[in-house]
GROMACS .gro file of C-alpha atoms in nm:
model
  437
    1MET     CA    1   3.324   0.793  -5.697
    2ILE     CA    2   3.225   0.725  -5.335
    3GLY     CA    3   2.864   0.798  -5.424
    4TYR     CA    4   2.884   0.548  -5.711
    5TYR     CA    5   3.025   0.279  -5.481
    6LEU     CA    6   2.755   0.356  -5.226
    7ASP     CA    7   2.488   0.309  -5.491
    8LEU     CA    8   2.645  -0.024  -5.591
    9ALA     CA    9   2.651  -0.133  -5.228
   10LEU     CA   10   2.282  -0.054  -5.177
   11ARG     CA   11   2.187  -0.237  -5.497
   12SER     CA   12   2.390  -0.542  -5.390
   13LEU     CA   13   2.234  -0.549  -5.044
   14LYS     CA   14   1.882  -0.522  -5.189
   15ARG     CA   15   1.944  -0.821  -5.414
   16ASN     CA   16   1.998  -1.047  -5.109
   17PRO     CA   17   1.761  -0.912  -4.841
   18VAL     CA   18   1.773  -1.226  -4.624
   19LEU     CA   19   2.153  -1.240  -4.621
   20THR     CA   20   2.169  -0.865  -4.556
   21ALA     CA   21   1.924  -0.896  -4.267
   22LEU     CA   22   2.130  -1.178  -4.115
   23MET     CA   23   2.449  -0.972  -4.129
   24VAL     CA   24   2.281  -0.662  -3.986
   25LEU     CA   25   2.124  -0.873  -3.711
   26ALA     CA   26   2.458  -1.036  -3.626
   27ILE     CA   27   2.646  -0.706  -3.598
   28GLY     CA   28   2.352  -0.546  -3.414
   29LEU     CA   29   2.336  -0.819  -3.151
   30GLY     CA   30   2.712  -0.815  -3.095
   31ILE     CA   31   2.730  -0.436  -3.076
   32GLY     CA   32   2.420  -0.410  -2.857
   33ALA     CA   33   2.547  -0.658  -2.600
   34SER     CA   34   2.896  -0.506  -2.596
   35MET     CA   35   2.782  -0.145  -2.570
   36THR     CA   36   2.544  -0.231  -2.287
   37MET     CA   37   2.830  -0.350  -2.070
   38ILE     CA   38   3.077  -0.087  -2.197
   39THR     CA   39   2.826   0.183  -2.098
   40VAL     CA   40   2.783   0.034  -1.751
   41LEU     CA   41   3.161   0.020  -1.708
   42HIS     CA   42   3.190   0.376  -1.841
   43VAL     CA   43   2.949   0.526  -1.588
   44MET     CA   44   3.113   0.335  -1.303
   45THR     CA   45   3.466   0.451  -1.388
   46ASP     CA   46   3.391   0.801  -1.514
   47ASP     CA   47   3.558   1.104  -1.356
   48PRO     CA   48   3.316   1.227  -1.085
   49MET     CA   49   3.480   1.572  -1.066
   50PRO     CA   50   3.582   1.687  -1.416
   51GLY     CA   51   3.817   1.981  -1.396
   52ARG     CA   52   3.887   1.925  -1.024
   53SER     CA   53   3.998   1.564  -0.995
   54GLY     CA   54   4.360   1.650  -1.073
   55GLN     CA   55   4.382   1.863  -0.756
   56LEU     CA   56   4.203   1.628  -0.514
   57PHE     CA   57   4.403   1.375  -0.312
   58TYR     CA   58   4.336   1.120  -0.040
   59PRO     CA   59   4.608   1.063   0.225
   60HIS     CA   60   4.647   0.702   0.328
   61LEU     CA   61   4.816   0.615   0.659
   62ASP     CA   62   4.882   0.272   0.805
   63PRO     CA   63   4.839   0.271   1.184
   64LEU     CA   64   4.749  -0.100   1.199
   65PRO     CA   65   4.954  -0.333   1.421
   66LEU     CA   66   5.181  -0.585   1.255
   67ASP     CA   67   4.963  -0.879   1.360
   68TYR     CA   68   4.640  -0.730   1.224
   69ARG     CA   69   4.468  -0.964   0.979
   70GLN     CA   70   4.277  -0.790   0.702
   71ASN     CA   71   3.937  -0.927   0.603
   72SER     CA   72   3.973  -1.003   0.233
   73ASP     CA   73   3.599  -0.950   0.171
   74GLY     CA   74   3.580  -0.603   0.328
   75PRO     CA   75   3.735  -0.262   0.268
   76ASP     CA   76   4.096  -0.202   0.362
   77ALA     CA   77   4.107  -0.132   0.736
   78ALA     CA   78   4.359   0.148   0.678
   79ASP     CA   79   4.149   0.329   0.417
   80ASN     CA   80   3.986   0.547   0.684
   81LEU     CA   81   4.167   0.766   0.936
   82THR     CA   82   4.152   0.773   1.313
   83TRP     CA   83   4.038   1.090   1.490
   84PRO     CA   84   4.390   1.188   1.613
   85ASP     CA   85   4.544   1.136   1.268
   86ALA     CA   86   4.264   1.323   1.088
   87MET     CA   87   4.288   1.617   1.326
   88ALA     CA   88   4.668   1.624   1.295
   89LEU     CA   89   4.648   1.641   0.914
   90LEU     CA   90   4.373   1.902   0.935
   91ASP     CA   91   4.564   2.123   1.178
   92ALA     CA   92   4.883   2.098   0.971
   93ARG     CA   93   4.713   2.289   0.685
   94ARG     CA   94   4.964   2.160   0.428
   95GLY     CA   95   4.718   2.180   0.138
   96THR     CA   96   4.530   2.464  -0.027
   97ARG     CA   97   4.217   2.323   0.134
   98GLN     CA   98   4.149   2.012   0.344
   99ALA     CA   99   3.842   1.857   0.497
  100VAL     CA  100   3.756   1.572   0.735
  101MET     CA  101   3.421   1.403   0.690
  102ALA     CA  102   3.197   1.108   0.771
  103GLY     CA  103   2.852   0.995   0.665
  104GLY     CA  104   2.547   1.013   0.888
  105GLN     CA  105   2.177   0.941   0.900
  106LEU     CA  106   1.940   1.153   1.107
  107LEU     CA  107   1.571   1.173   1.185
  108VAL     CA  108   1.410   1.489   1.050
  109ARG     CA  109   1.125   1.626   1.262
  110PRO     CA  110   0.927   1.864   1.038
  111LYS     CA  111   0.731   2.151   1.187
  112ARG     CA  112   0.467   2.102   0.920
  113THR     CA  113   0.172   1.906   1.055
  114ASP     CA  114   0.122   1.724   0.724
  115LEU     CA  115   0.466   1.563   0.740
  116ARG     CA  116   0.567   1.280   0.965
  117PRO     CA  117   0.927   1.238   1.087
  118PHE     CA  118   1.156   1.068   0.835
  119THR     CA  119   1.524   0.980   0.806
  120VAL     CA  120   1.772   1.125   0.557
  121ASP     CA  121   2.136   1.061   0.474
  122GLY     CA  122   2.390   1.339   0.495
  123ARG     CA  123   2.747   1.433   0.572
  124TYR     CA  124   2.939   1.563   0.873
  125ALA     CA  125   3.232   1.769   0.750
  126THR     CA  126   3.466   2.059   0.816
  127ALA     CA  127   3.428   2.399   0.651
  128ASP     CA  128   3.652   2.351   0.344
  129PHE     CA  129   3.429   2.071   0.214
  130PHE     CA  130   3.214   2.300  -0.002
  131ALA     CA  131   3.486   2.512  -0.163
  132MET     CA  132   3.720   2.217  -0.220
  133PHE     CA  133   3.457   2.008  -0.398
  134GLY     CA  134   3.283   2.301  -0.569
  135VAL     CA  135   2.941   2.227  -0.420
  136PRO     CA  136   2.685   2.452  -0.597
  137PHE     CA  137   2.444   2.653  -0.383
  138GLU     CA  138   2.083   2.752  -0.447
  139GLN     CA  139   2.078   2.980  -0.142
  140GLY     CA  140   2.338   3.105   0.103
  141GLN     CA  141   2.671   2.931   0.149
  142GLY     CA  142   2.855   2.685   0.368
  143TRP     CA  143   2.966   2.758   0.722
  144SER     CA  144   3.307   2.902   0.809
  145ALA     CA  145   3.608   2.767   0.997
  146ALA     CA  146   3.500   2.996   1.281
  147ASP     CA  147   3.168   2.811   1.295
  148ASP     CA  148   3.362   2.485   1.318
  149ALA     CA  149   3.564   2.619   1.609
  150ALA     CA  150   3.258   2.765   1.782
  151ARG     CA  151   3.066   2.440   1.730
  152ALA     CA  152   2.778   2.638   1.585
  153HIS     CA  153   2.451   2.456   1.531
  154VAL     CA  154   2.425   2.535   1.161
  155VAL     CA  155   2.323   2.319   0.867
  156VAL     CA  156   2.336   2.320   0.488
  157LEU     CA  157   2.034   2.147   0.338
  158GLY     CA  158   2.012   1.965   0.009
  159ASP     CA  159   1.764   2.117  -0.235
  160THR     CA  160   1.526   1.819  -0.223
  161LEU     CA  161   1.506   1.822   0.158
  162ASN     CA  162   1.474   2.201   0.163
  163ARG     CA  163   1.177   2.198  -0.076
  164LYS     CA  164   1.014   1.920   0.122
  165LEU     CA  165   1.043   2.119   0.445
  166PHE     CA  166   1.002   2.479   0.331
  167GLY     CA  167   0.875   2.479  -0.027
  168HIS     CA  168   1.035   2.708  -0.282
  169GLY     CA  169   1.077   3.014  -0.060
  170ASP     CA  170   1.383   3.155   0.114
  171SER     CA  171   1.480   2.922   0.398
  172LEU     CA  172   1.799   3.097   0.518
  173GLY     CA  173   1.791   3.159   0.891
  174ARG     CA  174   1.504   2.919   0.949
  175THR     CA  175   1.530   2.628   1.191
  176VAL     CA  176   1.519   2.258   1.117
  177ARG     CA  177   1.517   1.985   1.379
  178LEU     CA  178   1.754   1.697   1.313
  179GLY     CA  179   1.754   1.424   1.574
  180GLU     CA  180   1.693   1.601   1.903
  181THR     CA  181   1.861   1.931   1.809
  182ASP     CA  182   1.757   2.246   1.624
  183PHE     CA  183   1.991   2.376   1.353
  184ARG     CA  184   1.992   2.711   1.174
  185VAL     CA  185   1.993   2.692   0.794
  186VAL     CA  186   2.288   2.885   0.647
  187GLY     CA  187   2.278   2.744   0.296
  188VAL     CA  188   2.085   2.530   0.048
  189ALA     CA  189   2.299   2.321  -0.184
  190ALA     CA  190   2.183   2.194  -0.519
  191ASP     CA  191   2.133   1.820  -0.523
  192TRP     CA  192   2.503   1.771  -0.579
  193ARG     CA  193   2.572   1.406  -0.651
  194PRO     CA  194   2.905   1.318  -0.810
  195GLN     CA  195   2.901   0.961  -0.936
  196PRO     CA  196   3.057   0.765  -0.790
  197MET     CA  197   3.041   0.941  -0.452
  198PHE     CA  198   3.418   0.922  -0.417
  199TYR     CA  199   3.434   1.098  -0.079
  200ALA     CA  200   3.214   0.844   0.100
  201ASP     CA  201   3.328   0.558   0.320
  202ALA     CA  202   3.435   0.246   0.133
  203SER     CA  203   3.150   0.045   0.286
  204ALA     CA  204   2.886   0.304   0.187
  205THR     CA  205   2.675   0.308  -0.126
  206ARG     CA  206   2.888   0.489  -0.384
  207PHE     CA  207   2.616   0.529  -0.648
  208GLY     CA  208   2.332   0.635  -0.422
  209ASP     CA  209   2.124   0.949  -0.377
  210ALA     CA  210   2.264   1.292  -0.299
  211ASP     CA  211   2.342   1.389   0.059
  212GLN     CA  212   2.050   1.591   0.197
  213PHE     CA  213   2.219   1.767   0.486
  214PHE     CA  214   2.567   1.882   0.584
  215LEU     CA  215   2.661   1.947   0.948
  216PRO     CA  216   2.986   2.057   1.114
  217LEU     CA  217   3.181   1.750   1.222
  218SER     CA  218   3.260   1.912   1.556
  219VAL     CA  219   2.889   1.947   1.634
  220ALA     CA  220   2.821   1.586   1.535
  221MET     CA  221   3.093   1.477   1.776
  222ASP     CA  222   2.958   1.694   2.058
  223LEU     CA  223   2.604   1.562   2.014
  224GLY     CA  224   2.709   1.200   1.956
  225LEU     CA  225   2.513   1.180   1.630
  226ASP     CA  226   2.486   0.850   1.445
  227VAL     CA  227   2.761   0.780   1.193
  228ASN     CA  228   2.730   0.562   0.885
  229GLY     CA  229   3.037   0.377   0.770
  230ASN     CA  230   3.300   0.126   0.855
  231PHE     CA  231   3.450   0.136   1.205
  232THR     CA  232   3.770  -0.066   1.228
  233GLY     CA  233   3.922  -0.110   1.572
  234TRP     CA  234   4.234  -0.293   1.679
  235GLY     CA  235   4.257  -0.191   2.042
  236GLU     CA  236   4.049  -0.244   2.354
  237ASP     CA  237   3.866   0.088   2.356
  238HIS     CA  238   3.523   0.119   2.508
  239ALA     CA  239   3.229   0.218   2.290
  240ALA     CA  240   3.213   0.558   2.459
  241THR     CA  241   3.565   0.651   2.351
  242ARG     CA  242   3.604   0.477   2.016
  243MET     CA  243   3.517   0.793   1.816
  244VAL     CA  244   3.829   0.973   1.940
  245SER     CA  245   4.043   0.663   1.983
  246ALA     CA  246   4.381   0.628   1.816
  247THR     CA  247   4.299   0.263   1.745
  248THR     CA  248   3.969   0.310   1.559
  249SER     CA  249   3.955   0.430   1.198
  250TRP     CA  250   3.631   0.576   1.059
  251LEU     CA  251   3.698   0.920   0.907
  252GLN     CA  252   3.762   1.024   0.548
  253PHE     CA  253   4.008   1.301   0.463
  254TRP     CA  254   4.057   1.490   0.136
  255VAL     CA  255   4.310   1.757   0.052
  256GLN     CA  256   4.340   1.999  -0.239
  257LEU     CA  257   4.690   2.031  -0.388
  258ASP     CA  258   4.722   2.268  -0.681
  259ASN     CA  259   5.063   2.187  -0.828
  260PRO     CA  260   5.327   1.910  -0.841
  261ALA     CA  261   5.542   2.085  -0.579
  262GLN     CA  262   5.254   2.073  -0.330
  263VAL     CA  263   5.192   1.706  -0.412
  264ALA     CA  264   5.559   1.615  -0.357
  265GLY     CA  265   5.569   1.817  -0.035
  266TYR     CA  266   5.255   1.650   0.098
  267ARG     CA  267   5.390   1.303   0.023
  268GLN     CA  268   5.702   1.387   0.220
  269PHE     CA  269   5.488   1.526   0.500
  270LEU     CA  270   5.292   1.198   0.522
  271HIS     CA  271   5.614   0.999   0.530
  272ASP     CA  272   5.760   1.221   0.803
  273TYR     CA  273   5.437   1.206   1.003
  274SER     CA  274   5.430   0.825   0.986
  275ALA     CA  275   5.796   0.808   1.087
  276GLN     CA  276   5.726   1.035   1.382
  277GLN     CA  277   5.430   0.824   1.495
  278LYS     CA  278   5.645   0.511   1.468
  279VAL     CA  279   5.907   0.669   1.692
  280LEU     CA  280   5.630   0.750   1.941
  281GLY     CA  281   5.520   0.386   1.934
  282ARG     CA  282   5.179   0.440   1.773
  283PHE     CA  283   5.262   0.307   1.427
  284GLN     CA  284   5.432  -0.029   1.389
  285ARG     CA  285   5.453  -0.053   1.013
  286PRO     CA  286   5.709   0.116   0.782
  287PRO     CA  287   5.656   0.488   0.706
  288GLU     CA  288   5.674   0.393   0.337
  289ASN     CA  289   5.322   0.252   0.373
  290ALA     CA  290   5.190   0.609   0.379
  291GLN     CA  291   5.046   0.695   0.038
  292LEU     CA  292   4.887   0.991  -0.137
  293TYR     CA  293   4.625   0.890  -0.393
  294GLY     CA  294   4.485   1.114  -0.664
  295LEU     CA  295   4.108   1.096  -0.699
  296MET     CA  296   4.103   0.855  -0.994
  297ALA     CA  297   4.381   0.643  -0.843
  298TRP     CA  298   4.180   0.628  -0.520
  299LEU     CA  299   3.873   0.499  -0.704
  300GLN     CA  300   4.089   0.232  -0.866
  301HIS     CA  301   4.232   0.141  -0.526
  302GLN     CA  302   3.876   0.107  -0.395
  303ASN     CA  303   3.794  -0.138  -0.677
  304LEU     CA  304   3.445   0.002  -0.733
  305VAL     CA  305   3.370  -0.213  -1.038
  306PRO     CA  306   3.226  -0.550  -0.926
  307SER     CA  307   3.392  -0.857  -1.070
  308ASP     CA  308   3.064  -0.975  -1.226
  309VAL     CA  309   3.044  -0.653  -1.432
  310ARG     CA  310   3.393  -0.711  -1.571
  311LEU     CA  311   3.306  -1.076  -1.643
  312GLN     CA  312   2.988  -0.973  -1.826
  313LEU     CA  313   3.188  -0.724  -2.032
  314TRP     CA  314   3.434  -0.992  -2.143
  315LEU     CA  315   3.146  -1.226  -2.226
  316ALA     CA  316   2.980  -0.953  -2.434
  317LEU     CA  317   3.305  -0.881  -2.620
  318GLY     CA  318   3.346  -1.254  -2.681
  319PHE     CA  319   2.995  -1.263  -2.825
  320LEU     CA  320   3.086  -0.970  -3.053
  321LEU     CA  321   3.390  -1.168  -3.174
  322VAL     CA  322   3.166  -1.463  -3.255
  323CYS     CA  323   2.930  -1.234  -3.446
  324MET     CA  324   3.220  -1.086  -3.643
  325THR     CA  325   3.343  -1.434  -3.731
  326ASN     CA  326   2.998  -1.518  -3.869
  327ILE     CA  327   2.993  -1.194  -4.069
  328VAL     CA  328   3.334  -1.278  -4.218
  329ALA     CA  329   3.194  -1.610  -4.339
  330LEU     CA  330   2.877  -1.450  -4.477
  331LEU     CA  331   3.065  -1.171  -4.655
  332LEU     CA  332   3.318  -1.416  -4.797
  333ALA     CA  333   3.038  -1.626  -4.944
  334LYS     CA  334   2.859  -1.316  -5.075
  335PHE     CA  335   3.165  -1.159  -5.238
  336LEU     CA  336   3.290  -1.482  -5.396
  337ARG     CA  337   2.946  -1.540  -5.549
  338ARG     CA  338   2.999  -1.210  -5.730
  339SER     CA  339   3.328  -1.320  -5.885
  340GLY     CA  340   3.183  -1.289  -6.235
  341GLU     CA  341   3.068  -0.932  -6.176
  342ILE     CA  342   3.403  -0.840  -6.024
  343SER     CA  343   3.590  -0.998  -6.314
  344VAL     CA  344   3.391  -0.796  -6.568
  345ARG     CA  345   3.477  -0.475  -6.381
  346ARG     CA  346   3.843  -0.577  -6.373
  347ALA     CA  347   3.835  -0.648  -6.747
  348LEU     CA  348   3.688  -0.301  -6.808
  349GLY     CA  349   3.981  -0.140  -6.628
  350ALA     CA  350   3.891  -0.135  -6.259
  351ARG     CA  351   4.192  -0.174  -6.033
  352ARG     CA  352   4.210  -0.409  -5.740
  353ARG     CA  353   4.204  -0.119  -5.497
  354ASP     CA  354   3.884   0.008  -5.664
  355ILE     CA  355   3.719  -0.328  -5.606
  356PHE     CA  356   3.853  -0.336  -5.251
  357LEU     CA  357   3.710   0.012  -5.181
  358GLN     CA  358   3.374  -0.082  -5.330
  359LEU     CA  359   3.343  -0.393  -5.113
  360GLY     CA  360   3.470  -0.201  -4.810
  361ILE     CA  361   3.194   0.058  -4.853
  362GLU     CA  362   2.941  -0.224  -4.875
  363SER     CA  363   3.072  -0.359  -4.543
  364ALA     CA  364   3.045  -0.009  -4.391
  365VAL     CA  365   2.681   0.018  -4.500
  366ILE     CA  366   2.612  -0.308  -4.320
  367GLY     CA  367   2.787  -0.159  -4.017
  368VAL     CA  368   2.562   0.148  -4.021
  369GLY     CA  369   2.253  -0.073  -4.026
  370GLY     CA  370   2.399  -0.292  -3.753
  371GLY     CA  371   2.490   0.015  -3.549
  372VAL     CA  372   2.134   0.149  -3.557
  373LEU     CA  373   2.002  -0.192  -3.455
  374GLY     CA  374   2.279  -0.217  -3.194
  375LEU     CA  375   2.168   0.116  -3.043
  376LEU     CA  376   1.815  -0.016  -3.001
  377ILE     CA  377   1.939  -0.342  -2.848
  378ALA     CA  378   2.180  -0.153  -2.619
  379GLN     CA  379   1.900   0.073  -2.499
  380LEU     CA  380   1.691  -0.236  -2.424
  381GLY     CA  381   1.986  -0.389  -2.240
  382LEU     CA  382   2.041  -0.072  -2.035
  383TRP     CA  383   1.670  -0.062  -1.954
  384SER     CA  384   1.701  -0.412  -1.809
  385VAL     CA  385   2.013  -0.308  -1.613
  386ARG     CA  386   1.821  -0.014  -1.461
  387HIS     CA  387   1.571  -0.263  -1.319
  388ARG     CA  388   1.840  -0.450  -1.130
  389PRO     CA  389   1.874  -0.394  -0.753
  390ASP     CA  390   2.240  -0.283  -0.778
  391ASP     CA  391   2.313   0.071  -0.656
  392TYR     CA  392   2.476   0.167  -0.987
  393ALA     CA  393   2.184   0.046  -1.198
  394GLN     CA  394   2.006   0.384  -1.228
  395LEU     CA  395   2.317   0.537  -1.385
  396ALA     CA  396   2.307   0.301  -1.684
  397GLN     CA  397   2.228   0.571  -1.939
  398MET     CA  398   2.398   0.638  -2.272
  399ASP     CA  399   2.550   0.981  -2.319
  400VAL     CA  400   2.642   1.137  -2.654
  401SER     CA  401   2.989   0.984  -2.654
  402MET     CA  402   2.844   0.637  -2.603
  403LEU     CA  403   2.586   0.689  -2.879
  404LEU     CA  404   2.854   0.793  -3.126
  405GLY     CA  405   3.083   0.519  -2.998
  406THR     CA  406   2.818   0.258  -3.076
  407LEU     CA  407   2.794   0.365  -3.440
  408VAL     CA  408   3.171   0.394  -3.478
  409LEU     CA  409   3.227   0.050  -3.323
  410ALA     CA  410   2.962  -0.106  -3.547
  411ILE     CA  411   3.111   0.044  -3.865
  412ALA     CA  412   3.466  -0.041  -3.760
  413ALA     CA  413   3.368  -0.398  -3.673
  414SER     CA  414   3.192  -0.453  -4.005
  415ILE     CA  415   3.479  -0.303  -4.207
  416LEU     CA  416   3.727  -0.515  -4.014
  417ALA     CA  417   3.513  -0.822  -4.078
  418GLY     CA  418   3.502  -0.733  -4.448
  419LEU     CA  419   3.877  -0.697  -4.497
  420LEU     CA  420   3.949  -1.066  -4.556
  421PRO     CA  421   3.648  -1.128  -4.784
  422ALA     CA  422   3.723  -0.812  -4.984
  423TRP     CA  423   4.092  -0.902  -5.019
  424ARG     CA  424   4.002  -1.256  -5.121
  425ALA     CA  425   3.754  -1.131  -5.383
  426CYS     CA  426   4.015  -0.895  -5.525
  427ARG     CA  427   4.256  -1.186  -5.576
  428VAL     CA  428   4.017  -1.375  -5.808
  429ALA     CA  429   4.172  -1.419  -6.154
  430PRO     CA  430   3.941  -1.240  -6.405
  431VAL     CA  431   4.035  -1.470  -6.697
  432LEU     CA  432   3.913  -1.785  -6.521
  433GLN     CA  433   3.581  -1.625  -6.432
  434LEU     CA  434   3.522  -1.470  -6.774
  435LYS     CA  435   3.555  -1.811  -6.941
  436THR     CA  436   3.248  -1.929  -6.751
  437LEU     CA  437   3.030  -1.636  -6.856
   0.00000   0.00000   0.00000
């Protein structure tokens, strides 16, 4: 029976090619515009660490003075940690793993004569960084906690930087010069690039390229290496001491907690730590301001999706609604023009639900055509997004779920648009129409 209704739908659509083309075009334009922005929003809010995000948490302390005025246009001044607070949380070892980190940019001085010095972005971190985040390795491994304590001059290179410096051979144990210092290569990481780069500073590019080097944070501090990120100070510290100051926040801290009991215990630990610091006179604000964010909650707190993207999404959905309204009108006109045909079928014994199913299948066929057209329009829209200067633009790619979602949305929209016309056509009195035949 479904095959018979499908054949009737195709015959009906072929009889009115111009009207069919208009309906397919309307649904295609609406779906294409909507799926372009839905895809952009999807890649910007997707889980950057599937399978691990449920165990990763960001502690949030509030050491700011009561009279501190937050800049509404910038990141929250309390999002980063001060050096004393970060080291206190690290030394407490309350999680399964924990790591302190900050972004950096260094000048690479290749030994190859055919390469000139160039700058690369990377990360200063403590030893648990690699195991906690599951960083994949092409060669070797990360450094150990003992290397952190010994302030060893070791480095983990990103695969792209490693190939640029040493080709495809084994580079473990070789030396690379970063800034003014030589470092021994202990590992080569794959170009690991979770999107967004959730562990980066709030002021950094969250949808940028992969980090190309990883150095021990202790070594970066000893050498006074350049740090990328947001420094927020509320004291009168000199530039020479701001890195270790209790009134300058600039570090990021992540902790791995494997079960609800650990999460509850760590929240209590943060509260107790804040209360202790308030008693000591360092913190002025209530201990209740201390928070523990899960990874996805932290991304939401950071508000990574620009307001213009959300506005464009609502505009696209509004355009889809307009297109659906037009399709309702076109289908209503089309189905009512076939009142005589429908009445004959009713007179021959067809039930109202049979007619409704037939017209619904015809609407679904229009949706399939509109979905295919919508895919093409969405791909064109995403191509235009990828040519924008925004840092997230290169991620505007459809995955399998988005491809299937486009077709499902197109079919659902067309069926929904066809409900009223199909119901109205089913309510036509056969006797009145048969008299005119």
